[in-house]
Short mmCIF file of C-alpha atoms in Angstrom, two decimals:
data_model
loop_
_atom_site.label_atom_id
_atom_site.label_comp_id
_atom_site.label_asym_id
_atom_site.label_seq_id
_atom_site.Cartn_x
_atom_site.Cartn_y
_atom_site.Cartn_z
CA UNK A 4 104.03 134.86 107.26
CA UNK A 5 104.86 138.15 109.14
CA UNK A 6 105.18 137.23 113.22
CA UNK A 7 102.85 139.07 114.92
CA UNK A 8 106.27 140.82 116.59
CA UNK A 9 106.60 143.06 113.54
CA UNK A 10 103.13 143.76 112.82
CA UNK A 11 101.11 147.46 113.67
CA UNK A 12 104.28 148.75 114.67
CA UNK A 13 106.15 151.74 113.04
CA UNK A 14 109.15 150.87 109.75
CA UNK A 15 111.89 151.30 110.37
CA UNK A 16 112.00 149.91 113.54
CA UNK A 17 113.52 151.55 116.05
CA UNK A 18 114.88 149.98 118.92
CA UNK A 19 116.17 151.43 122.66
CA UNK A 20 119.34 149.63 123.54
CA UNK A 21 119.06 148.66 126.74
CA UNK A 22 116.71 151.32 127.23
CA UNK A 23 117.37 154.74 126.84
CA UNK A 24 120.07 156.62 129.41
CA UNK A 25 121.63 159.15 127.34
CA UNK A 26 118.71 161.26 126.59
CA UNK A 27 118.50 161.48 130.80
CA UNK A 28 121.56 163.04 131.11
CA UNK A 29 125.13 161.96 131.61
CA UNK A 30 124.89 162.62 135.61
CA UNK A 31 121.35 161.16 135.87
CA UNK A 32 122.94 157.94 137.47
CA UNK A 33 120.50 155.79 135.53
CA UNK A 34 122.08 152.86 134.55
CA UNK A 35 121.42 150.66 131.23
CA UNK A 36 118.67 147.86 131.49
CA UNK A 37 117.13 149.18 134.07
CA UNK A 38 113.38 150.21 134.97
CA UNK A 39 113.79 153.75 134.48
CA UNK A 40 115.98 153.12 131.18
CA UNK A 41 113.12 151.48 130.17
CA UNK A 42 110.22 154.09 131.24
CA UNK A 43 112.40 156.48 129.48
CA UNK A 44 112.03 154.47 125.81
CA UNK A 45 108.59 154.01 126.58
CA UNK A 46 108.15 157.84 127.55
CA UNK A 47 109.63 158.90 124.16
CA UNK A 48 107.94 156.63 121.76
CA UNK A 49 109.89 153.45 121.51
CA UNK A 50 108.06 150.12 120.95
CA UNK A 51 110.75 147.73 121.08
CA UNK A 52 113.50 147.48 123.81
CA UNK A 53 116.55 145.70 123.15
CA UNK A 54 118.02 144.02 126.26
CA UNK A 55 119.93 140.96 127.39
CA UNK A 56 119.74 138.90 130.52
CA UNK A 57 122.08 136.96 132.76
CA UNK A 58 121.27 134.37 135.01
CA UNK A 59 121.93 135.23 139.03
CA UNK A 60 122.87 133.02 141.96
CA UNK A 61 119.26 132.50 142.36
CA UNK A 62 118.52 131.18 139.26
CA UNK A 63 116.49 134.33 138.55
CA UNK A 64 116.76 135.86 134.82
CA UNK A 65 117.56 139.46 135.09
CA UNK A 66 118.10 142.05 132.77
CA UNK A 67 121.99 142.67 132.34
CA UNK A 68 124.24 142.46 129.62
CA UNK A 69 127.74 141.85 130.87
CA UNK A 70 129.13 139.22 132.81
CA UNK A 71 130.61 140.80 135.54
CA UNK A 72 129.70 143.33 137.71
CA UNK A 73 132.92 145.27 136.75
CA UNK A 74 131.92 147.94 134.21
CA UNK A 75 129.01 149.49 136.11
CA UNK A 76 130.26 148.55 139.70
CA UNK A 77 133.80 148.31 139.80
CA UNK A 78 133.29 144.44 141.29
CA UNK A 79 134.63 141.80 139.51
CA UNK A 80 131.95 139.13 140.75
CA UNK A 81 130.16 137.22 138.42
CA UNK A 82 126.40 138.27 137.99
CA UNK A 83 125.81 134.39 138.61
CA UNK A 84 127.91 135.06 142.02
CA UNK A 85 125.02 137.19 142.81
CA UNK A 86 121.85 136.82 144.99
CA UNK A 87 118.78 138.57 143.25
CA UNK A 88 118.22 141.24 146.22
CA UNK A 89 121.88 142.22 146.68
CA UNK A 90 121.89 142.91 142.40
CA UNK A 91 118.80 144.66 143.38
CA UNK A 92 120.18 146.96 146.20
CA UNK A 93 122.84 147.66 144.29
CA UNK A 94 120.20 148.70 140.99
CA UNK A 95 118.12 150.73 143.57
CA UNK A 96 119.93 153.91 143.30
CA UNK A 97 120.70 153.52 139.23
CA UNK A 98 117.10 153.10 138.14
CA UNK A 99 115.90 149.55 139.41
CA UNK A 100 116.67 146.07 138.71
CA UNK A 101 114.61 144.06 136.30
CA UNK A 102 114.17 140.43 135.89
CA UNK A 103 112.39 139.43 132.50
CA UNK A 104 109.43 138.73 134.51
CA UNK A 105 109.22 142.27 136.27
CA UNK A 106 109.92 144.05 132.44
CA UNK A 107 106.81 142.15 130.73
CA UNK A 108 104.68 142.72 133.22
CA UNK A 109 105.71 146.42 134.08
CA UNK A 110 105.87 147.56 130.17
CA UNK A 111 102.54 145.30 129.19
CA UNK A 112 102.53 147.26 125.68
CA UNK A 113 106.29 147.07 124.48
CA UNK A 114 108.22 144.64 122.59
CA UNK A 115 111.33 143.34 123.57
CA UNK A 116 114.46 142.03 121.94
CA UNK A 117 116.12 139.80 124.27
CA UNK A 118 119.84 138.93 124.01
CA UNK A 119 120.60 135.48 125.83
CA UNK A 120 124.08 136.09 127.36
CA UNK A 121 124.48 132.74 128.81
CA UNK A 122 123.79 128.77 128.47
CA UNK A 123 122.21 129.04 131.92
CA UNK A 124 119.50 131.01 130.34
CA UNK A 125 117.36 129.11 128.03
CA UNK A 126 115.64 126.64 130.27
CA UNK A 127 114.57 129.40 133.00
CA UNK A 128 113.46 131.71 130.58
CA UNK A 129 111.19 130.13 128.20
CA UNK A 130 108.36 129.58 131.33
CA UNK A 131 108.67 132.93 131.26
CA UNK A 132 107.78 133.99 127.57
CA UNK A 133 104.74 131.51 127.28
CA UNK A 134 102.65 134.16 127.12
CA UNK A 135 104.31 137.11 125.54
CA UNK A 136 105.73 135.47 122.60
CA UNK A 137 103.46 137.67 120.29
CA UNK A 138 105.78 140.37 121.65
CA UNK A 139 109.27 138.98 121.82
CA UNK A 140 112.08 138.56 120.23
CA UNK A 141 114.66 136.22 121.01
CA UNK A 142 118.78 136.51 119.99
CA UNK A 143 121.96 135.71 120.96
CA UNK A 144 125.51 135.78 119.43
CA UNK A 145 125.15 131.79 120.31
CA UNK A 146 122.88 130.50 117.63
CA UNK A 147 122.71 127.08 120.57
CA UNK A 148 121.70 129.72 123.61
CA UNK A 149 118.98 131.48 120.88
CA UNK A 150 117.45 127.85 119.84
CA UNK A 151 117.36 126.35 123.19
CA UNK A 152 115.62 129.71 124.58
CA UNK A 153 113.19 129.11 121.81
CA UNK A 154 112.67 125.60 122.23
CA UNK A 155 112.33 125.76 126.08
CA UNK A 156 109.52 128.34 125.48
CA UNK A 157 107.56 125.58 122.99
CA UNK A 158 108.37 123.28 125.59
CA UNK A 159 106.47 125.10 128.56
CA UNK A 160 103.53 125.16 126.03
CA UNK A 161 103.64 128.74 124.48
CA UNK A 162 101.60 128.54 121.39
CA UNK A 163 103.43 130.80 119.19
CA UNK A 164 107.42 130.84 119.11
CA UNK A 165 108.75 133.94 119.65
CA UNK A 166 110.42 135.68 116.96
CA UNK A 167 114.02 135.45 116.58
CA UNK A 168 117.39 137.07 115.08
CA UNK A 169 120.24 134.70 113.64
CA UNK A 170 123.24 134.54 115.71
CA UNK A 171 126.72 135.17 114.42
CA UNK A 172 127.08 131.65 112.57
CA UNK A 173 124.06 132.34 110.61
CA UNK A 174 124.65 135.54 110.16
CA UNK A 175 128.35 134.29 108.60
CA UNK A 176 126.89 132.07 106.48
CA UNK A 177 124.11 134.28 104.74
CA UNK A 178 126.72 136.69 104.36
CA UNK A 179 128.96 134.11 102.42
CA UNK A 180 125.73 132.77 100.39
CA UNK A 181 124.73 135.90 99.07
CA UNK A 182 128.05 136.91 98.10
CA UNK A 183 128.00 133.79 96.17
CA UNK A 184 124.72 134.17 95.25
CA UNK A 185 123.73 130.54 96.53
CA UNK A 186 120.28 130.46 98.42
CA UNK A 187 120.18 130.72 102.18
CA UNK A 188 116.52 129.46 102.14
CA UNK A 189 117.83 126.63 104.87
CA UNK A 190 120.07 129.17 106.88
CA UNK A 191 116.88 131.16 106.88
CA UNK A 192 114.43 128.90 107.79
CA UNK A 193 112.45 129.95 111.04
CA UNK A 194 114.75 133.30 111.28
CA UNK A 195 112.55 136.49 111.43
CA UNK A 196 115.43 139.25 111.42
CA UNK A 197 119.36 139.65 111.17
CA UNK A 198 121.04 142.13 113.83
CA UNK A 199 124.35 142.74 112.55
CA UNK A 200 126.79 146.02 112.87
CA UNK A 201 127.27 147.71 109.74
CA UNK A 202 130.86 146.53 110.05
CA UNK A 203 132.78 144.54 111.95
CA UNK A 204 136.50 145.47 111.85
CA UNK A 205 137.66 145.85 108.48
CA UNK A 206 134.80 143.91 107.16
CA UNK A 207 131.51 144.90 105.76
CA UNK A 208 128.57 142.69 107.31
CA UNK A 209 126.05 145.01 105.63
CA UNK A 210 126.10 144.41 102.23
CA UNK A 211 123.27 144.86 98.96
CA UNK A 212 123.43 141.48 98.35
CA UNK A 213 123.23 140.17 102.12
CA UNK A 214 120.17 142.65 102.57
CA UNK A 215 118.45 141.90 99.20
CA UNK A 216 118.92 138.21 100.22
CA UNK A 217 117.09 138.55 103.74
CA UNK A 218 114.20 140.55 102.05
CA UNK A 219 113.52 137.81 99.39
CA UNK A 220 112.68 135.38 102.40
CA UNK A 221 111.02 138.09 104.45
CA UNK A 222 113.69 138.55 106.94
CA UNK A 223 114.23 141.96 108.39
CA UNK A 224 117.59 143.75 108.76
CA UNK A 225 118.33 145.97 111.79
CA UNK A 226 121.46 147.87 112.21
CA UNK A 227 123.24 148.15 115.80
CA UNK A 228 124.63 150.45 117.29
CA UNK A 229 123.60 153.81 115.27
CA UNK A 230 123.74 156.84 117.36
CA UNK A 231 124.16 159.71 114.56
CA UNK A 232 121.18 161.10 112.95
CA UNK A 233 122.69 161.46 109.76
CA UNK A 234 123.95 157.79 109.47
CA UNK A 235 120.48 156.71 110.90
CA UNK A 236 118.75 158.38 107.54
CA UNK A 237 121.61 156.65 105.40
CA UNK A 238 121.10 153.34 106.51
CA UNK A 239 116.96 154.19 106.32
CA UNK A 240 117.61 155.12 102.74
CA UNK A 241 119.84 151.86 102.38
CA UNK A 242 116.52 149.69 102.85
CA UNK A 243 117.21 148.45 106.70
CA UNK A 244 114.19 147.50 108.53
CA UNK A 245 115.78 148.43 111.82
CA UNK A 246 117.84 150.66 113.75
CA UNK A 247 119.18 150.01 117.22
CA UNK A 248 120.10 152.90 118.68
CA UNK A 249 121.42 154.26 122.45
CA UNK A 250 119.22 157.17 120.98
CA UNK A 251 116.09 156.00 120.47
CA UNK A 252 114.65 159.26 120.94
CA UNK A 253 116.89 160.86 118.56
CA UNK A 254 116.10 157.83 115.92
CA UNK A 255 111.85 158.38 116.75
CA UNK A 256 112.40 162.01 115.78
CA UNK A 257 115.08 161.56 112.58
CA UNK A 258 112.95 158.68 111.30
CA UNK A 259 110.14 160.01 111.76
CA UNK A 260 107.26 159.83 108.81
#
């Protein structure tokens, strides 16, 4: 049964990573994850946002993917060093800080692909999802950190789990299954999509057999990170369900019909 996540929306998918920043301009100062990242995917068309959240020294679950400050700052604190308003001040000027409250109530129409970053995340989170889960989709490179999100949202009495992408263990062992041709009906139990690069390294993660695999038990497949139109309407013509994109207006327009 299709979760409601997928349905009534556009194929292939096309999903903002982290928002959208490029298409503002290199000098814009927006930053990734924020509000403004996020009213720009929502301005061009986008109806799923990728994030990922971190936990802060508040306890509150905002909308950054690293685990330091460092990249985007230059400060090597931990984001769960850091109080909620400071993260904030610092946001103010780069497009606004989000906490995964603030984004589902501020974008009531889009659907969001959240990456748990850390173990501190599940249990303050899933009071949060209760009642957006027709809307959200839950992942993590930790397959624990994507089933404890999950179960702490069942747990706070949402009636619908959200939808959810295999982390790297399952997504290992489908791609070993189907090479062998074994079933991954039990790795694939309760998983609605794969998010996988089209390689890692030297090795192919995106294979006709992995793909053909997913689709017999209704599990999509969405590429990251695809920023060139040209390998957007390969992968498209490959059979991929989704394509996670910096570019999301780029991918709207290439993908388009």
């Amino acid at each position: 049964m299709t979760h409601p996540y997928f349905e009534k929306a556009r194929h292939p998918r096309v999903l903002a990573h982290r928002g959208l920043v490029t298409a503002a301009g290199e000098d814009s100062g927006v930053w990734e994850n924020s509000a403004a990242a996020f009213a720009a995917a929502h301005a061009a068309g986008a109806e799923y946002i990728e994030t990922d959240c971190q936990v802060t020294a508040d306890g509150d679950v905002v909308l950054f993917h690293d685990e330091t400050l460092q990249r985007l700052t230059g400060d090597p604190r931990a984001v769960r060093e850091v109080r909620t308003r400071e993260l904030a001040r610092i946001f103010a000027d780069h497009g606004g800080l989000l906490t995964v409250a603030d984004a589902l109530s501020s974008f009531p129409t889009s659907r969001f692909n959240i990456d748990v970053k850390t173990a501190e995340a599940p249990d303050l989170i899933g009071p949060l999802l209760v009642d957006h889960t027709h809307r959200v989709l839950v992942t993590s490179f930790s397959d624990a950190n994507r089933r404890a999100a999950i179960a702490s949202t069942l747990r706070a009495g949402a009636a619908l789990r959200p939808a959810t992408s295999g982390g790297s263990r399952t997504i290992a062992a489908l791609r070993s299954l189907s090479a062998l041709r074994f079933s991954p009906a039990r790795v694939l139990r309760e998983i609605d999509a794969l998010q996988i690069p089209e390689r890692h390294s030297r090795l192919r993660i995106l294979t006709p057999a992995l793909l053909r695999a997913a689709h017999r038990h209704d599990v999509e497949v969405h590429v990251w990170t695809v920023n060139d139109a040209d390998d957007m309407r390969r992968l498209a013509a490959f059979g991929v369900d989704g394509i996670v994109s910096d570019r999301a207006d780029l991918a709207l327009a290439t993908l388009a019909g």
